[in-house]
Coordinates of C-alpha atoms in Angstrom, one line a residue:
Chain A
M1 CA -27.9 3.4 -21.2
T2 CA -27.1 6.6 -22.2
D3 CA -23.1 7.4 -22.7
R4 CA -24.2 9.8 -19.3
T5 CA -25.3 6.8 -16.7
L6 CA -22.0 4.6 -17.8
T7 CA -19.9 7.2 -16.7
R8 CA -21.7 8.1 -13.6
R9 CA -22.4 3.9 -12.9
L10 CA -18.1 4.1 -13.7
S11 CA -17.5 6.7 -11.4
A12 CA -19.5 5.4 -8.7
G13 CA -17.5 1.6 -9.8
L14 CA -14.1 3.3 -8.7
V15 CA -15.2 4.2 -4.7
P16 CA -15.4 1.1 -4.2
A17 CA -12.2 -0.3 -6.5
V18 CA -9.3 2.2 -4.8
P19 CA -8.8 1.6 -2.0
Y20 CA -9.2 -2.3 -2.8
L21 CA -6.9 -2.4 -5.4
W22 CA -4.4 -0.5 -3.4
L23 CA -5.0 -2.9 -0.1
G24 CA -5.1 -6.1 -2.7
V25 CA -1.7 -5.0 -4.4
L26 CA 0.1 -3.5 -1.2
F27 CA -1.6 -5.9 2.0
L28 CA -2.0 -9.7 -0.2
V29 CA -0.1 -9.4 -2.7
P30 CA 2.9 -9.1 0.8
F31 CA 0.9 -12.2 1.9
L32 CA 1.7 -14.3 -0.7
I33 CA 4.9 -13.5 -1.5
V34 CA 5.4 -14.0 2.6
L35 CA 3.9 -17.9 1.3
K36 CA 6.3 -17.9 -1.4
I37 CA 9.5 -16.7 -0.3
S38 CA 8.9 -19.7 3.4
L39 CA 9.3 -22.1 1.2
S40 CA 12.1 -20.1 -1.4
D41 CA 16.0 -21.3 0.8
P42 CA 18.2 -19.2 1.7
A43 CA 20.9 -17.2 -0.7
V44 CA 24.0 -15.6 -1.3
A45 CA 23.0 -13.1 -3.3
Q46 CA 20.4 -10.2 -4.4
P47 CA 17.5 -10.3 -3.9
P48 CA 19.2 -13.5 -0.7
Y49 CA 17.0 -16.3 -1.1
K50 CA 16.1 -18.3 -5.0
P51 CA 14.4 -19.4 -6.4
V52 CA 14.0 -15.9 -7.8
F53 CA 11.2 -15.6 -9.7
E54 CA 11.4 -16.2 -13.8
W55 CA 8.8 -16.3 -16.5
S56 CA 10.9 -18.6 -19.3
D57 CA 11.1 -21.9 -16.4
I58 CA 7.4 -22.0 -14.4
A59 CA 7.8 -25.3 -13.6
G60 CA 11.7 -24.6 -12.3
F61 CA 10.4 -23.1 -10.2
F62 CA 7.3 -24.4 -8.5
S63 CA 9.6 -27.3 -7.8
A64 CA 12.7 -25.4 -5.9
L65 CA 9.8 -24.4 -3.3
D66 CA 9.7 -27.1 -0.8
F67 CA 8.9 -27.2 3.1
E68 CA 13.3 -27.5 4.3
N69 CA 11.5 -23.7 6.5
F70 CA 9.8 -25.5 8.3
I71 CA 11.1 -28.9 9.1
L72 CA 13.6 -26.4 10.5
L73 CA 11.2 -25.1 13.3
T74 CA 9.9 -28.2 14.4
E75 CA 14.1 -29.6 14.3
D76 CA 15.0 -26.9 16.4
D77 CA 12.7 -26.0 20.2
L78 CA 13.6 -22.7 19.6
Y79 CA 10.8 -21.7 18.1
F80 CA 8.4 -23.7 19.3
R81 CA 9.3 -22.1 23.0
A82 CA 9.3 -18.7 21.5
T83 CA 5.2 -19.3 20.2
I84 CA 4.7 -21.0 23.5
S85 CA 6.4 -18.3 25.9
S86 CA 4.8 -16.0 23.1
V87 CA 0.8 -17.5 23.8
R88 CA 1.5 -17.7 27.4
I89 CA 3.0 -13.6 28.2
A90 CA 0.5 -12.4 25.6
A91 CA -2.7 -15.1 27.1
V92 CA -1.5 -13.3 31.1
S93 CA -0.6 -9.9 30.1
T94 CA -4.7 -9.7 28.8
L95 CA -5.9 -11.1 32.2
L96 CA -3.9 -8.4 33.8
L97 CA -5.1 -6.1 31.6
L98 CA -9.2 -7.3 32.5
L99 CA -8.1 -6.9 36.8
V100 CA -6.8 -3.3 35.3
G101 CA -8.5 -1.9 33.5
F102 CA -12.4 -3.1 34.9
P103 CA -12.1 -0.9 37.6
I104 CA -11.2 1.5 36.0
A105 CA -13.6 1.6 33.3
Y106 CA -16.9 1.3 35.9
G107 CA -15.6 4.4 37.5
M108 CA -15.7 6.2 34.9
A109 CA -18.9 5.1 33.3
R110 CA -20.4 5.9 36.9
A111 CA -18.8 8.7 37.4
P112 CA -21.2 12.2 36.2
E113 CA -22.0 11.6 32.9
R114 CA -20.4 15.8 32.2
Y115 CA -17.2 14.3 33.3
R116 CA -17.7 11.3 31.2
A117 CA -16.0 12.2 27.9
L118 CA -13.1 14.3 29.4
L119 CA -13.1 11.1 31.4
V120 CA -12.7 9.3 27.8
A121 CA -10.1 11.3 26.7
A122 CA -7.6 11.3 29.0
I123 CA -8.0 7.5 28.9
I124 CA -7.1 8.1 24.9
L125 CA -4.7 10.8 25.1
P126 CA -1.9 8.8 26.2
F127 CA -2.2 6.3 23.5
W128 CA -1.8 9.9 20.9
T129 CA 2.2 10.2 22.5
S130 CA 4.5 7.0 21.1
F131 CA 4.3 3.7 22.2
L132 CA 8.1 4.1 22.3
I133 CA 8.3 6.6 24.1
R134 CA 6.3 5.3 26.8
I135 CA 7.7 1.9 27.1
Y136 CA 11.2 3.9 26.8
A137 CA 9.6 5.4 30.3
W138 CA 9.6 2.7 31.3
V139 CA 13.4 1.6 30.9
A140 CA 14.3 5.0 33.3
I141 CA 11.3 3.8 35.8
L142 CA 12.5 -0.5 36.4
K143 CA 16.5 -0.2 35.9
P144 CA 18.1 -1.1 39.5
E145 CA 19.3 1.8 40.7
G146 CA 16.0 3.5 39.2
L147 CA 13.0 5.5 40.3
L148 CA 11.2 2.5 41.5
T149 CA 13.4 1.5 43.9
Q150 CA 15.0 5.3 44.7
V151 CA 10.9 5.6 45.9
L152 CA 11.0 2.3 47.3
V153 CA 13.5 2.2 49.3
A154 CA 12.9 6.4 50.6
I155 CA 10.6 5.5 51.8
G156 CA 11.9 2.0 53.4
L157 CA 9.9 -0.8 51.6
I158 CA 13.1 -2.4 49.9
S159 CA 17.1 -2.0 51.3
E160 CA 18.9 -3.5 48.2
P161 CA 17.7 -2.6 44.8
L162 CA 15.3 -4.6 43.3
D163 CA 16.2 -5.7 39.6
I164 CA 12.8 -6.7 37.2
L165 CA 13.9 -4.7 34.4
N166 CA 15.4 -7.3 31.5
T167 CA 12.0 -9.4 33.3
E168 CA 9.5 -10.9 32.3
T169 CA 7.5 -9.0 35.0
A170 CA 8.5 -5.9 33.2
V171 CA 7.7 -7.1 30.3
Y172 CA 4.1 -7.5 31.9
I173 CA 4.1 -3.6 33.4
G174 CA 5.1 -2.6 29.4
I175 CA 2.1 -4.4 28.3
V176 CA -0.1 -3.1 31.1
Y177 CA 1.5 0.4 30.7
A178 CA 0.5 0.4 26.5
Y179 CA -2.3 -1.8 25.5
L180 CA -4.7 -0.1 29.0
P181 CA -6.5 2.1 26.7
F182 CA -7.8 -1.1 24.2
M183 CA -9.0 -2.9 27.5
V184 CA -10.6 -0.4 29.2
L185 CA -13.0 1.8 26.0
P186 CA -15.1 -1.1 24.7
L187 CA -15.1 -2.7 28.8
F188 CA -16.4 1.2 29.1
A189 CA -18.4 1.0 26.0
T190 CA -21.0 -1.4 27.4
L191 CA -20.6 -0.8 31.1
E192 CA -22.0 2.3 30.1
K193 CA -24.9 1.1 28.5
M194 CA -26.3 -0.8 31.0
D195 CA -29.5 -0.2 33.3
D196 CA -28.1 0.3 37.2
T197 CA -32.5 -0.7 37.9
L198 CA -30.8 -4.5 36.9
L199 CA -28.7 -4.3 39.8
E200 CA -31.1 -2.3 42.0
A201 CA -34.5 -5.0 41.7
A202 CA -31.1 -7.7 42.0
L203 CA -29.9 -5.5 45.5
D204 CA -33.8 -5.7 46.1
L205 CA -34.7 -9.6 46.0
G206 CA -32.0 -10.3 48.4
S207 CA -28.9 -10.2 46.3
T208 CA -24.3 -9.3 47.4
P209 CA -23.3 -6.2 46.2
W210 CA -21.0 -9.3 44.9
R211 CA -23.1 -11.7 43.9
S212 CA -24.9 -8.8 41.5
F213 CA -21.7 -7.9 40.0
W214 CA -20.9 -11.9 39.1
T215 CA -24.6 -12.7 37.9
I216 CA -25.8 -9.1 36.4
T217 CA -22.8 -6.9 35.2
V218 CA -20.3 -9.4 33.8
P219 CA -22.5 -11.0 31.7
L220 CA -23.9 -7.9 30.4
A221 CA -20.3 -7.0 30.1
M222 CA -19.3 -9.5 27.3
P223 CA -18.9 -7.8 24.5
G224 CA -16.3 -5.7 25.9
I225 CA -14.4 -8.0 28.0
I226 CA -14.4 -10.4 24.4
A227 CA -13.4 -7.1 22.4
G228 CA -11.1 -5.7 24.1
S229 CA -8.5 -9.1 25.3
L230 CA -8.8 -10.1 21.1
L231 CA -8.1 -6.0 21.2
C232 CA -4.9 -6.3 23.3
F233 CA -4.3 -10.8 23.1
I234 CA -4.0 -10.4 19.3
P235 CA -1.1 -7.3 19.5
A236 CA 0.7 -9.0 22.4
V237 CA 1.4 -12.7 21.3
G238 CA 4.4 -10.4 18.2
E239 CA 5.1 -8.3 20.3
F240 CA 7.8 -7.1 19.4
V241 CA 9.0 -3.2 20.9
I242 CA 8.3 -3.9 24.3
P243 CA 10.3 -7.7 25.2
D244 CA 13.4 -6.5 22.8
L245 CA 13.2 -2.5 25.5
L246 CA 12.4 -3.9 28.7
G247 CA 12.1 -7.4 28.5
G248 CA 16.2 -8.0 28.4
S249 CA 17.7 -11.3 26.1
E250 CA 16.3 -14.2 28.7
T251 CA 12.3 -12.8 27.0
L252 CA 12.0 -15.6 24.6
M253 CA 9.9 -13.9 21.5
I254 CA 8.4 -14.6 18.3
G255 CA 7.6 -10.9 16.8
R256 CA 11.6 -10.7 18.7
Q257 CA 12.7 -14.0 17.0
L258 CA 11.3 -12.9 13.2
W259 CA 13.2 -9.7 13.7
S260 CA 16.9 -11.1 14.4
E261 CA 15.7 -13.7 11.9
F262 CA 15.7 -10.9 9.2
F263 CA 18.2 -8.2 11.3
S264 CA 21.0 -10.0 12.6
N265 CA 21.0 -13.4 10.5
R266 CA 19.9 -11.8 7.1
D267 CA 18.2 -15.6 7.0
W268 CA 14.8 -13.8 4.8
P269 CA 13.1 -17.3 4.1
L270 CA 13.5 -18.2 7.7
A271 CA 11.9 -14.8 8.9
S272 CA 9.6 -15.3 6.3
A273 CA 8.4 -18.8 8.1
V274 CA 8.1 -17.4 11.9
A275 CA 5.8 -14.9 10.2
I276 CA 3.6 -17.9 8.9
L277 CA 4.0 -19.9 11.7
L278 CA 2.7 -16.2 14.2
L279 CA 0.2 -16.4 11.4
I280 CA -1.5 -19.5 12.4
V281 CA -1.7 -19.1 16.2
L282 CA -3.2 -16.6 15.0
V283 CA -5.6 -17.0 12.5
V284 CA -8.4 -17.9 15.3
P285 CA -8.0 -14.8 17.4
I286 CA -8.1 -12.6 14.5
V287 CA -11.0 -14.1 12.7
I288 CA -13.8 -14.0 15.8
Y289 CA -11.9 -10.6 16.2
R290 CA -13.1 -10.0 12.7
D291 CA -16.4 -11.9 13.5
V292 CA -16.5 -9.6 16.3
E293 CA -15.7 -6.3 14.8
A294 CA -18.2 -7.0 11.6
R295 CA -21.5 -7.3 13.8
R296 CA -20.3 -4.7 15.8
L297 CA -20.7 -1.9 13.3
E298 CA -24.1 -4.0 12.0
A299 CA -25.5 -3.2 14.1
H300 CA -25.9 0.1 14.5
R301 CA -27.6 -0.4 11.0
Chain B
M1 CA -32.8 6.7 35.8
T2 CA -31.9 6.6 39.1
M3 CA -28.5 9.0 40.1
R4 CA -26.1 7.5 40.0
R5 CA -22.6 7.3 42.6
L6 CA -19.5 7.5 43.6
S7 CA -17.8 4.6 45.7
V8 CA -15.4 5.5 47.6
F9 CA -13.9 2.5 45.2
N10 CA -14.9 4.0 41.8
V11 CA -12.9 7.1 42.6
T12 CA -9.3 4.9 44.0
S13 CA -9.7 2.6 41.0
L14 CA -9.4 6.4 39.0
V15 CA -7.2 8.5 40.8
I16 CA -4.7 4.9 40.3
G17 CA -5.6 4.0 36.9
F18 CA -4.8 7.2 36.0
A19 CA -1.8 8.0 37.8
F20 CA -0.9 4.9 36.0
L21 CA -1.3 6.2 33.2
Y22 CA 0.6 9.1 33.4
L23 CA 3.2 9.3 35.7
P24 CA 5.3 7.3 34.1
I25 CA 5.1 9.6 31.2
L26 CA 5.1 13.4 33.3
L27 CA 8.4 11.5 34.9
L28 CA 10.1 11.4 31.9
V29 CA 9.2 15.0 30.5
I30 CA 11.0 16.3 34.6
Y31 CA 13.5 14.2 33.5
S32 CA 14.6 15.7 30.3
F33 CA 14.9 19.1 32.1
N34 CA 17.6 17.3 34.5
A35 CA 21.5 19.0 34.6
S36 CA 22.9 15.1 35.5
R37 CA 23.9 13.2 32.4
L38 CA 22.4 10.1 34.6
V39 CA 18.9 10.2 33.5
T40 CA 17.3 8.9 36.8
V41 CA 20.2 11.1 39.0
W42 CA 18.7 14.4 39.8
G43 CA 20.7 17.0 38.7
G44 CA 19.0 20.5 39.1
F45 CA 17.6 22.4 36.7
S46 CA 18.2 22.9 33.1
T47 CA 17.7 22.6 29.6
H48 CA 21.1 21.6 28.4
W49 CA 19.7 18.9 26.4
Y50 CA 16.8 21.2 24.1
G51 CA 20.3 22.9 23.2
A52 CA 21.7 20.3 22.2
L53 CA 18.8 18.1 20.8
F54 CA 18.6 21.6 18.5
R55 CA 22.6 21.2 17.6
N56 CA 21.8 17.4 16.6
E57 CA 21.6 17.7 13.4
A58 CA 20.7 14.1 12.3
L59 CA 18.2 14.2 14.7
M60 CA 16.4 16.9 13.4
E61 CA 17.1 15.1 9.5
A62 CA 14.8 12.4 11.4
A63 CA 12.5 14.7 12.6
W64 CA 12.4 16.0 9.0
V65 CA 10.9 12.7 7.4
T66 CA 9.8 11.2 9.5
L67 CA 6.8 14.6 9.6
R68 CA 7.4 14.2 5.7
V69 CA 6.4 10.6 5.6
A70 CA 3.7 11.2 8.5
F71 CA 1.6 14.2 6.5
L72 CA 1.8 12.2 2.6
S73 CA 1.0 8.8 3.9
A74 CA -2.1 10.4 6.3
T75 CA -3.1 12.6 3.7
L76 CA -3.2 9.3 1.1
A77 CA -4.7 7.3 4.4
T78 CA -7.5 10.2 4.7
L79 CA -8.3 9.7 0.5
L80 CA -8.0 6.4 0.3
G81 CA -9.6 5.3 3.6
T82 CA -13.3 7.6 3.1
L83 CA -13.5 5.5 -0.1
A84 CA -13.6 2.6 1.5
A85 CA -15.8 3.7 3.9
L86 CA -18.1 4.7 1.8
A87 CA -17.6 1.7 -0.1
L88 CA -18.3 -0.5 2.7
A89 CA -21.4 1.6 4.6
R90 CA -22.4 2.6 1.4
Y91 CA -22.3 -0.1 -1.2
G92 CA -24.1 -3.0 0.1
R93 CA -23.2 -6.2 -1.3
F94 CA -20.9 -5.3 -3.7
P95 CA -18.8 -8.5 -5.9
G96 CA -15.6 -9.5 -3.1
R97 CA -17.2 -7.2 -0.1
T98 CA -15.8 -10.1 2.5
L99 CA -12.2 -9.9 1.6
F100 CA -12.7 -6.1 1.4
T101 CA -14.2 -6.3 5.0
G102 CA -10.9 -8.9 5.8
M103 CA -8.4 -6.6 3.9
V104 CA -10.1 -3.0 5.8
Y105 CA -9.2 -5.1 9.6
A106 CA -6.5 -7.6 9.5
P107 CA -3.5 -5.1 8.9
M108 CA -4.7 -3.5 11.8
V109 CA -4.9 -6.5 14.0
M110 CA -2.0 -8.2 12.2
P111 CA 1.8 -8.0 14.5
E112 CA 3.7 -4.3 13.4
V113 CA 6.4 -7.4 12.5
I114 CA 4.2 -10.1 9.6
T115 CA 3.1 -6.0 8.0
G116 CA 6.7 -4.8 8.2
L117 CA 8.6 -8.2 6.6
S118 CA 5.9 -8.7 4.3
L119 CA 5.7 -5.3 2.1
L120 CA 9.7 -5.2 2.9
L121 CA 9.8 -8.2 0.4
F122 CA 7.1 -7.6 -2.1
F123 CA 9.0 -4.3 -2.7
V124 CA 12.1 -6.4 -3.0
A125 CA 10.6 -8.5 -5.7
V126 CA 8.7 -5.3 -8.0
G127 CA 12.1 -4.5 -7.0
F128 CA 11.3 -0.8 -5.8
D129 CA 14.4 0.4 -3.6
R130 CA 13.6 0.8 -0.4
G131 CA 13.7 4.5 1.3
F132 CA 11.7 7.4 1.4
W133 CA 8.7 5.7 -1.3
T134 CA 8.6 2.6 0.4
I135 CA 8.2 3.5 4.4
T136 CA 5.2 6.0 2.8
L137 CA 3.6 3.7 0.9
A138 CA 3.6 1.5 4.3
H139 CA 2.2 4.0 6.4
T140 CA -0.8 4.6 4.1
T141 CA -1.3 1.0 4.0
L142 CA -1.3 0.3 7.5
T143 CA -3.4 4.4 8.5
M144 CA -5.8 4.2 6.2
C145 CA -8.0 0.8 7.6
F146 CA -7.5 3.0 11.1
V147 CA -9.3 6.1 9.2
T148 CA -11.5 3.4 6.8
V149 CA -12.9 1.6 10.5
V150 CA -13.7 6.0 12.2
V151 CA -14.8 7.5 9.2
Q152 CA -17.1 3.7 9.0
S153 CA -18.6 4.4 12.4
R154 CA -19.8 7.8 11.0
L155 CA -21.1 7.0 8.4
M156 CA -23.6 4.4 10.4
T157 CA -24.9 6.9 12.8
F158 CA -25.5 10.1 10.6
D159 CA -29.6 10.6 10.0
R160 CA -30.0 9.3 6.2
S161 CA -32.6 10.8 6.4
L162 CA -30.6 13.8 5.1
E163 CA -29.5 12.2 2.2
E164 CA -32.2 10.4 0.6
A165 CA -33.8 14.3 0.9
A166 CA -31.2 15.5 -1.3
M167 CA -31.7 12.7 -3.3
D168 CA -35.1 13.6 -4.1
L169 CA -35.0 17.1 -4.9
G170 CA -33.2 16.2 -7.7
A171 CA -29.2 16.1 -6.2
P172 CA -27.4 14.1 -8.5
P173 CA -24.8 11.6 -6.6
L174 CA -22.5 13.4 -6.6
R175 CA -23.3 16.7 -6.0
T176 CA -25.7 15.2 -2.6
F177 CA -21.6 13.4 -1.5
F178 CA -20.2 16.7 -1.0
S179 CA -23.0 18.9 -0.2
V180 CA -24.6 16.8 2.9
T181 CA -22.6 13.8 3.2
L182 CA -19.3 15.6 3.1
P183 CA -19.9 18.5 6.4
L184 CA -21.5 15.2 8.6
I185 CA -18.7 13.5 8.0
A186 CA -15.5 16.4 8.1
P187 CA -14.5 15.1 11.9
S188 CA -14.3 12.3 11.4
I189 CA -12.0 12.6 8.3
V190 CA -10.4 15.0 10.5
A191 CA -10.5 12.7 13.0
G192 CA -9.1 9.7 10.7
F193 CA -5.8 11.9 9.3
L194 CA -5.1 13.1 12.7
L195 CA -5.1 9.6 14.2
A196 CA -2.6 8.0 10.6
F197 CA -0.2 10.9 10.8
T198 CA 0.8 10.2 15.0
L199 CA 0.2 6.2 14.2
S200 CA 2.8 7.1 11.3
M201 CA 5.2 9.6 13.0
D202 CA 4.5 6.9 15.7
D203 CA 5.8 3.2 13.7
L204 CA 9.1 1.9 14.7
V205 CA 9.3 -2.1 12.9
I206 CA 7.1 -1.2 9.8
A207 CA 9.7 1.5 9.3
S208 CA 12.9 0.0 10.4
F209 CA 11.7 -2.4 7.7
N210 CA 10.8 -0.7 4.8
T211 CA 13.5 2.1 5.7
G212 CA 16.4 2.5 3.2
P213 CA 20.0 4.7 2.4
G214 CA 18.8 8.4 3.9
A215 CA 15.7 7.6 5.1
T216 CA 15.9 7.6 9.1
T217 CA 13.0 8.4 10.8
L218 CA 12.7 9.8 14.4
P219 CA 12.1 6.3 16.0
I220 CA 14.6 4.3 13.9
K221 CA 17.4 7.0 15.7
I222 CA 15.6 7.1 19.3
Y223 CA 15.1 3.2 19.2
S224 CA 18.9 3.1 17.9
A225 CA 19.9 5.4 20.6
V226 CA 17.8 3.7 24.0
R227 CA 19.3 0.0 22.5
L228 CA 23.0 2.1 23.3
G229 CA 21.9 3.5 26.9
L230 CA 19.0 5.9 28.4
S231 CA 19.8 9.4 27.7
P232 CA 18.9 12.8 28.9
E233 CA 18.6 14.4 25.1
V234 CA 16.3 11.2 23.9
N235 CA 14.4 12.6 27.3
A236 CA 13.9 16.1 25.9
A237 CA 13.0 14.9 21.4
S238 CA 10.5 13.4 23.4
A239 CA 9.2 16.1 26.1
I240 CA 9.0 17.9 22.7
L241 CA 6.5 14.8 20.7
I242 CA 4.3 14.2 23.9
G243 CA 3.8 18.2 24.0
I244 CA 3.3 19.2 20.4
V245 CA 0.6 15.5 21.3
T246 CA -0.9 16.9 23.5
V247 CA -1.8 20.5 22.2
G248 CA -3.3 19.2 19.4
V249 CA -5.3 16.8 21.1
I250 CA -6.8 19.4 23.1
S251 CA -6.8 22.1 20.6
A252 CA -8.6 18.8 18.2
T253 CA -11.5 19.0 21.2
L254 CA -11.5 21.6 21.0
L255 CA -12.6 22.4 17.9
S256 CA -14.9 19.4 17.9
K257 CA -16.6 20.9 20.8
R258 CA -17.7 24.2 19.1
S259 CA -18.5 22.7 15.5
V260 CA -20.5 20.1 17.3
L261 CA -22.4 23.1 19.3
R262 CA -22.6 25.6 16.7
S263 CA -24.7 23.4 14.4
R264 CA -26.8 22.2 17.5
R265 CA -27.5 26.3 17.7
N266 CA -27.9 25.7 13.6
S267 CA -30.9 22.8 13.7
H268 CA -32.3 24.8 16.2

């Protein structure tokens, strides 16, 4: 092998190596550190946990690790309730997102072709504006003296102020609002490719529109339904901003619990243990999502 | 193929859906011109809060930090993400590919609280002082994955015979990349950069974990203001951000449309 091909091969090897190394150091290693600190004890020191890794005392380091934080997680039912309520809120929101997103995606797919690109851009545009600002906008709408109450009183639907802010309902509204593009786009992608003649054939053969919807449209849209649901469910479980700004103190969610262990209680080891708990809850949906995505990209080949 | 027709139901769901998406943003912008200090009571038109905003030095400082972080991290993320996309789309099977794919997809769906916490613990463990650079590195790590996906899907769909033709004619791989591949994927690289830039400007959670003295970003500032109660100044700041993004997205769309038209014309 000549020198030139060797340098060429080495420089070609840099293409995967550089991002690989970056993600290894800044994504994988931090995870191992979370795992390690979840097994440590809190300490009044800098950094606020012990043991701190020392090459001179590796045996002592490993013997000081224990599962105390995880035992604490199982003993205090706060964490159990927060986990259950996170999964429930995320699941209900995903269902609502399907109900709201499907008609929109369906309408977009049936729109004349020249308008479709514009409609897709219009769905994406709000996603480019700040997430925090979009949630903040709802605070002013949902407040008891807020805009929703003003409108409903003005048209005579209600006489008492609506008290939606700081309830779980507000969290559902916030999640559906913020995540809608993630549901609509995958649904639209599958619905757009659907062959209309299938529906016509079903109608010709005497099927009702409702029945052809369930036996033809829904099964064909299934890849979009699965992708959209996972894309909404996974981040919703760990959501922090929405329950914090719209949910009030009663809405328990695990992402919020992690935040307060870290920022309010300064208990880094317990916060790490909560992170591991959240990860255990999400590992199955994340693996399924990765498979779905990888298969979709391979299908392009 | 038969003509698709929009039913009344289709039109209604589109109208309600888009009203739901746009009304809250529109209300926010309208109320930023409210003369009253109360955010929900209309007190007449005024640009008072915009003036107050530009005189608020802490907020301006935060905006400057946010822009610098977003620019630096988006630039790094675009470089790394494009390399990662090339690795995934053009390198076939290389050792550790499964792990690599996992590391690219996981940060996109990973709850931000976990990403933020894990990066902070990493920076503390290696003794890296928290501040501007920790936020920048954290944002680069998150956003490079989005760039990867955007560029990768472009690499997967374009006609590979162009690359093969250049190679057959004796162009070395690097030259093929710069004269054939790069011009073809350039729009997706620009899109990836813009996506990375906005995601970085937008992020509250990861920045909160990794911030340090002197590195308060706009979302951190807005979040603490919102916690204290609604303020018309935040509305004004939001309206400006919304304006910038709207103009940016629309001009990017027009630009890419023009380049598509031009390349179509050239190929005929």
